[in-house]
Short mmCIF file of C-alpha atoms in Angstrom, two decimals:
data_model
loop_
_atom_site.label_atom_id
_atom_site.label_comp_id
_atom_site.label_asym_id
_atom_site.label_seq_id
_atom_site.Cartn_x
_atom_site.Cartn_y
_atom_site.Cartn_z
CA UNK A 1 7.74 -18.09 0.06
CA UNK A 2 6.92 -19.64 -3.32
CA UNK A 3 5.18 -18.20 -6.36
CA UNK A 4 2.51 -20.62 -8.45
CA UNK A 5 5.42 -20.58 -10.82
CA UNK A 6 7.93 -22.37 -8.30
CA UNK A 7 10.08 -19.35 -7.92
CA UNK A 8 11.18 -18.86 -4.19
CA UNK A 9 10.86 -15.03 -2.91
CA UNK A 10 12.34 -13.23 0.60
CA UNK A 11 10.41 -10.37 1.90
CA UNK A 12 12.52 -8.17 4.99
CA UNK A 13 11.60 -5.14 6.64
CA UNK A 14 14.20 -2.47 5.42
CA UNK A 15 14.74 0.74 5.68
CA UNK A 16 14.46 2.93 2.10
CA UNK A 17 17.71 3.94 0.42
CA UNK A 18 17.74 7.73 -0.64
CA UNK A 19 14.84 8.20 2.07
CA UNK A 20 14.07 11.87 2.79
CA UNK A 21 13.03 10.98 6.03
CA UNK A 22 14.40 8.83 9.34
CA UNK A 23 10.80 7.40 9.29
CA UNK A 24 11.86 5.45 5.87
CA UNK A 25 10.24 1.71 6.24
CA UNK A 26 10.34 -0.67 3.60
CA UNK A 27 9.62 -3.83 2.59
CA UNK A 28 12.30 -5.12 0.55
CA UNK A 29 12.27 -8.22 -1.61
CA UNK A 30 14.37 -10.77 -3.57
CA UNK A 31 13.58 -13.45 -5.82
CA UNK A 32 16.41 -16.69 -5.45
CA UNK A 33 18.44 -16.98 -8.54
CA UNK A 34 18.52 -21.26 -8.37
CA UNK A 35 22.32 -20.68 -7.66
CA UNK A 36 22.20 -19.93 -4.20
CA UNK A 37 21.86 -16.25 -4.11
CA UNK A 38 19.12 -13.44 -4.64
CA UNK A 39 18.41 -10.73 -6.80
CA UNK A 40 16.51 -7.97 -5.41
CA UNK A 41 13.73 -6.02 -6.47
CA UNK A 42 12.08 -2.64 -5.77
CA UNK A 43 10.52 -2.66 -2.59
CA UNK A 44 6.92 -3.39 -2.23
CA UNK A 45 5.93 -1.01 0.24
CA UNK A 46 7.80 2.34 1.05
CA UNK A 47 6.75 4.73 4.01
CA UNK A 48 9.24 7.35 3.37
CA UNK A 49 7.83 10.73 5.51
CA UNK A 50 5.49 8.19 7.69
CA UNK A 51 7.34 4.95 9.39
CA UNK A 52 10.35 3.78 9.79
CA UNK A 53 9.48 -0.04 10.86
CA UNK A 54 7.32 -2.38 8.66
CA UNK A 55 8.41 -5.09 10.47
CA UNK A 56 7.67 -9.09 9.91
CA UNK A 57 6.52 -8.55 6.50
CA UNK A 58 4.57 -11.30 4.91
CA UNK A 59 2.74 -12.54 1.76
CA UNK A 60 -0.71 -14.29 1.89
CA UNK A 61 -2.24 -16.05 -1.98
CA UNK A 62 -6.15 -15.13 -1.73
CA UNK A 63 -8.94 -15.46 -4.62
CA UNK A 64 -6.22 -14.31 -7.31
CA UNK A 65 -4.38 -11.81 -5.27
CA UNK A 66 -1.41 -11.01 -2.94
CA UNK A 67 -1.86 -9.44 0.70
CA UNK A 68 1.02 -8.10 2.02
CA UNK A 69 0.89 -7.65 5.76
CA UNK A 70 3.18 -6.24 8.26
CA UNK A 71 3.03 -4.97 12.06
CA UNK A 72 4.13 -1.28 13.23
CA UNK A 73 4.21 0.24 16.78
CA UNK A 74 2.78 3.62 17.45
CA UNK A 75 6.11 5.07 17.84
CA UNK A 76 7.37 4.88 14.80
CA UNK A 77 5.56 6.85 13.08
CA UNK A 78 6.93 10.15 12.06
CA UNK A 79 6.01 13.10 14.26
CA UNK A 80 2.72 14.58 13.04
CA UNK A 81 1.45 11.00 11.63
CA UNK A 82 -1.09 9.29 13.87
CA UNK A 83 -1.25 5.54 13.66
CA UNK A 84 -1.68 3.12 16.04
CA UNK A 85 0.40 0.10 17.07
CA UNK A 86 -1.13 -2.99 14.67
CA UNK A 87 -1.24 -5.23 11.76
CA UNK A 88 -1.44 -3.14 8.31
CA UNK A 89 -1.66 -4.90 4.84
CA UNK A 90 -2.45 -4.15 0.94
CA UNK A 91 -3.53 -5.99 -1.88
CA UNK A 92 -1.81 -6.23 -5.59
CA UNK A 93 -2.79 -8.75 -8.39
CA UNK A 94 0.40 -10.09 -8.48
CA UNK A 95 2.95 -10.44 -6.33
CA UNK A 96 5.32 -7.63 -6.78
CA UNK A 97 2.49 -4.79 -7.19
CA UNK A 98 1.16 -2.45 -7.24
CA UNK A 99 -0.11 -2.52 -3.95
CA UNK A 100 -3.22 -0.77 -2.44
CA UNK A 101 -3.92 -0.45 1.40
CA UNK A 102 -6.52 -2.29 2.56
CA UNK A 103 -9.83 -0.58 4.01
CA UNK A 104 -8.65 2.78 3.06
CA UNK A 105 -5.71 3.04 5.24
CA UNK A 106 -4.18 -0.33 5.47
CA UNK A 107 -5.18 -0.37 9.18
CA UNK A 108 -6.75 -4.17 9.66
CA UNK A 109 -6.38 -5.18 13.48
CA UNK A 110 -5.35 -3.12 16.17
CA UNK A 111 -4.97 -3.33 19.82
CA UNK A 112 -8.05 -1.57 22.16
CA UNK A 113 -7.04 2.16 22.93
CA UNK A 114 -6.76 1.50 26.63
CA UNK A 115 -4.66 -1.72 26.02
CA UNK A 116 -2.25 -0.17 23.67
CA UNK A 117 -0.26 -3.25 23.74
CA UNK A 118 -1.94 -5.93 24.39
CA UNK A 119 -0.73 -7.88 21.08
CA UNK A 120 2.54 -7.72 18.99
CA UNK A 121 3.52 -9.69 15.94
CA UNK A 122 0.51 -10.44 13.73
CA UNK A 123 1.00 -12.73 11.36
CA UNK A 124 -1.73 -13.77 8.86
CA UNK A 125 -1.39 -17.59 8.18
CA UNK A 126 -2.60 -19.04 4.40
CA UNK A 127 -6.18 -20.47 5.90
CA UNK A 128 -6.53 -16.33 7.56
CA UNK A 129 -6.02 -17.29 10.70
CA UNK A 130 -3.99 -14.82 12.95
CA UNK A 131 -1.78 -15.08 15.50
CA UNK A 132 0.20 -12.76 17.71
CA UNK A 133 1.98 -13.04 21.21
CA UNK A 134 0.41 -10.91 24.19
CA UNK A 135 3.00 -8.35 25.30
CA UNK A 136 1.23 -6.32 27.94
CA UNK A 137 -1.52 -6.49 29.45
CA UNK A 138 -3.97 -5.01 31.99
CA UNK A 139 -2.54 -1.66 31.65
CA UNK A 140 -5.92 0.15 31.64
CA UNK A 141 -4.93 2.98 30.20
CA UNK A 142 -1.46 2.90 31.91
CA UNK A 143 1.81 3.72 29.72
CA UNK A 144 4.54 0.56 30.29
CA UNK A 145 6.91 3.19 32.04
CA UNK A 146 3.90 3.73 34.73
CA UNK A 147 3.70 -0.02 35.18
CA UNK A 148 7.68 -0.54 35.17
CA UNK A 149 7.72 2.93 37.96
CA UNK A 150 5.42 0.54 40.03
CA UNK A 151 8.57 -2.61 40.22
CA UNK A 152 9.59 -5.38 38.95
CA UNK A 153 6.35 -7.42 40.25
CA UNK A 154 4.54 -4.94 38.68
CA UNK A 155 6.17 -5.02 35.24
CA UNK A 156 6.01 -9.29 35.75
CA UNK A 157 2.50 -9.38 36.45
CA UNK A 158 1.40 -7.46 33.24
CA UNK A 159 4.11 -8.88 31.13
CA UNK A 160 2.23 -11.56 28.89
CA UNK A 161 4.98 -13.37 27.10
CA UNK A 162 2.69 -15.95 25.00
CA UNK A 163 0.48 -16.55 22.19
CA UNK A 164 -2.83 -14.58 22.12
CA UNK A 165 -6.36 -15.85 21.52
CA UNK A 166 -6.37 -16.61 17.50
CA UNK A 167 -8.36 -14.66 14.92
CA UNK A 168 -9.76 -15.15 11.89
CA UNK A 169 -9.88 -12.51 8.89
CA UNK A 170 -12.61 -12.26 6.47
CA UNK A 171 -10.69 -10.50 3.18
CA UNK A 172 -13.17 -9.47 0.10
CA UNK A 173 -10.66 -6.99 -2.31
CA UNK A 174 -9.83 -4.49 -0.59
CA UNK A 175 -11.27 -4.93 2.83
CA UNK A 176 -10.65 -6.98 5.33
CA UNK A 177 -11.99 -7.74 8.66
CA UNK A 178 -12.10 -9.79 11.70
CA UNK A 179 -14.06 -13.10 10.30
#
């Protein structure tokens, strides 16, 4: 992505060096150095002790601040943390901190309890639309092992494999919500 000053930045999900944890997600970032490489930076985010997979991390420029945004599956969490499967972001005045979760917890969409995973792989879009692929479906309440114990039919018929309706956010600070 690039800064209102020109400067082109990476963000990657990464896992923390010197972690005390295995659940030790990061997200990492480097700034290009105009000679073909990067210099990195501290990371952004760290989860050390709570999730080791802040995956597809992004950066989104709204009324004079930066909203970082990843997505996280409810298994990789540590033991003992409970957190569902969703998109998660945090705001910062500028773009490398500090950052603050959004509406308390940095929890902003998540998939219905009964439809655990119904969407994967948020991504926030500079207008705040959303979009996301469907990944299964129809469970009703159903783990994917109960569905894939049923055949291969089974697993085919609630496999969604596609884009999913798009949202809109609504972000004011430090909330956000479905627009």
């Amino acid at each position: 992505m690039r800064d209102g000053d020109g400067a082109d930045w990476m963000l990657f999900a990464a896992s923390q060096a010197g972690a005390t944890s295995a659940f030790n997600g990061a997200v990492g970032v480097a700034r290009a150095d105009g000679a073909g490489g990067w210099v990195p930076h501290p990371p952004l985010l760290t989860a050390d002790g709570v999730n080791n997979e802040l995956e597809r991390p992004h950066l989104v420029r709204h009324d004079d601040a930066w909203y970082l945004f990843f997505s996280t599956q409810r298994r990789t969490f540590a033991p003992g943390v409970d957190g569902p499967s969703g998109l998660y972001g945090f705001v910062a005045p500028a773009l490398l901190g500090p950052y603050r979760p959004l509406n308390g917890s940095g929890l902003v969409l998540r998939n219905p309890p009964q439809e655990p995973l119904q969407a994967y792989s948020w991504l926030v879009l500079p207008d705040l639309r959303v979009a996301s692929f469907i990944d299964a479906h129809s469970l009703d309440g159903r783990s994917p092992e109960e569905i894939d114990a049923e055949g291969p039919e089974a697993s085919r018929r609630h496999f969604g494999g596609t884009i999913a309706p798009i949202l809109r956010l609504h972000l004011d600070g430090e909330r956000a919500a479905l627009a």
